[in-house]
């Protein structure tokens, strides 16, 4: 039996895509966001893969 090792994709987005959990506003930012610029609610990074 042969094992095949794959290369891990080293992709890292240069910008973060964030979505507010409260008002659902989407924002692009080059720095990490901890709160929504519109309503102050918590945000989540949607630029990362969800599996």
Coordinates of N, CA and C in Angstrom, one line a residue:
X1 N 0.8 -1.2 0.0 CA 0.0 0.0 0.0 C 0.9 1.2 0.0
X2 N 0.6 2.2 -0.9 CA 1.4 3.4 -1.0 C 0.6 4.6 -0.4
X3 N 1.3 5.4 0.4 CA 0.7 6.6 1.0 C 1.1 7.8 0.1
X4 N 0.1 8.6 -0.1 CA 0.4 9.8 -0.9 C 0.2 11.0 0.0
X5 N 1.3 11.8 0.1 CA 1.2 13.0 0.8 C 0.9 14.2 -0.1
X6 N 0.0 15.0 0.3 CA -0.4 16.1 -0.5 C 0.2 17.4 0.1
X7 N 0.4 18.4 -0.7 CA 0.9 19.6 -0.2 C -0.3 20.4 0.4
X8 N -0.1 21.0 1.5 CA -1.1 21.8 2.1 C -1.0 23.2 1.5
X9 N -2.2 23.7 1.1 CA -2.3 25.0 0.4 C -1.9 26.1 1.4
X10 N -1.0 26.9 1.1 CA -0.5 27.9 1.9 C -1.2 29.3 1.7
X11 N -2.4 29.2 1.1 CA -3.1 30.5 0.8 C -3.5 31.2 2.0
X12 N -3.2 32.5 2.1 CA -3.6 33.4 3.2 C -4.2 34.6 2.6
X13 N -5.4 34.9 2.7 CA -6.0 36.1 2.1 C -5.3 37.4 2.7
X14 N -5.1 38.4 1.8 CA -4.5 39.6 2.3 C -5.5 40.5 3.0
X15 N -6.8 40.3 2.7 CA -7.9 41.1 3.3 C -8.8 40.1 4.0
X16 N -9.4 40.6 5.1 CA -10.4 39.8 5.8 C -11.8 40.2 5.4
X17 N -12.6 39.2 5.3 CA -14.0 39.5 5.0 C -14.8 39.1 6.2
X18 N -15.5 40.1 6.8 CA -16.2 39.9 8.0 C -17.7 40.1 7.9
X19 N -18.5 39.4 8.6 CA -19.9 39.5 8.6 C -20.4 39.7 10.1
X20 N -21.2 40.7 10.3 CA -21.7 41.0 11.6 C -22.8 40.0 11.9
X21 N -22.7 39.4 13.2 CA -23.7 38.4 13.6 C -25.0 39.1 13.9
X22 N -25.1 40.4 14.2 CA -26.3 41.0 14.5 C -27.1 41.6 13.3
X23 N -26.4 42.5 12.6 CA -27.1 43.2 11.4 C -26.7 42.6 10.1
X24 N -25.8 41.6 10.0 CA -25.5 40.9 8.8 C -24.7 41.7 7.8
X25 N -24.2 42.9 8.2 CA -23.4 43.7 7.3 C -22.1 43.1 7.0
X26 N -21.6 43.1 5.8 CA -20.3 42.5 5.4 C -19.3 43.7 5.2
X27 N -18.1 43.4 5.7 CA -17.1 44.5 5.7 C -15.8 43.8 5.3
X28 N -15.0 44.5 4.5 CA -13.6 44.1 4.1 C -12.7 44.9 4.9
X29 N -11.6 44.3 5.4 CA -10.7 45.0 6.2 C -9.3 44.4 6.1
X30 N -8.3 45.2 6.1 CA -6.9 44.7 6.0 C -6.4 44.3 7.4
X31 N -7.1 44.8 8.5 CA -6.7 44.5 9.8 C -7.9 43.7 10.5
X32 N -7.6 43.0 11.6 CA -8.6 42.2 12.3 C -9.7 43.1 12.9
X33 N -10.9 42.7 12.6 CA -12.1 43.5 13.2 C -12.6 42.7 14.4
X34 N -12.9 43.4 15.5 CA -13.5 42.7 16.6 C -15.0 43.1 16.8
X35 N -15.4 44.2 16.2 CA -16.8 44.6 16.2 C -17.2 45.2 14.9
X36 N -18.5 45.2 14.7 CA -19.1 45.8 13.5 C -19.0 47.3 13.5
X37 N -18.5 47.9 12.4 CA -18.4 49.3 12.3 C -19.8 50.0 12.3
X38 N -20.8 49.3 11.9 CA -22.2 49.9 11.8 C -22.9 49.9 13.1
X39 N -23.0 48.7 13.7 CA -23.8 48.6 14.9 C -23.1 48.2 16.2
X40 N -21.8 47.9 16.1 CA -21.0 47.5 17.3 C -21.1 46.1 17.7
X41 N -21.8 45.2 16.9 CA -22.0 43.8 17.3 C -20.8 43.0 17.0
X42 N -20.8 41.7 17.4 CA -19.6 40.9 17.1 C -19.6 40.5 15.6
X43 N -18.4 40.2 15.1 CA -18.3 39.8 13.7 C -17.6 38.5 13.6
X44 N -17.7 37.8 12.5 CA -17.0 36.6 12.2 C -16.3 36.7 10.9
X45 N -15.2 36.1 10.8 CA -14.4 36.1 9.6 C -14.9 35.1 8.6
X46 N -15.4 35.5 7.5 CA -16.0 34.6 6.5 C -15.0 34.3 5.3
X47 N -13.8 34.8 5.5 CA -12.8 34.5 4.4 C -12.2 33.2 4.6
X48 N -12.4 32.5 5.7 CA -11.8 31.2 5.9 C -12.8 30.1 5.5
X49 N -12.3 29.0 5.1 CA -13.1 27.9 4.7 C -13.9 27.3 5.8
X50 N -15.2 27.0 5.6 CA -16.0 26.3 6.6 C -16.3 24.9 6.1
X51 N -15.8 23.9 6.8 CA -16.0 22.5 6.4 C -16.9 21.8 7.3

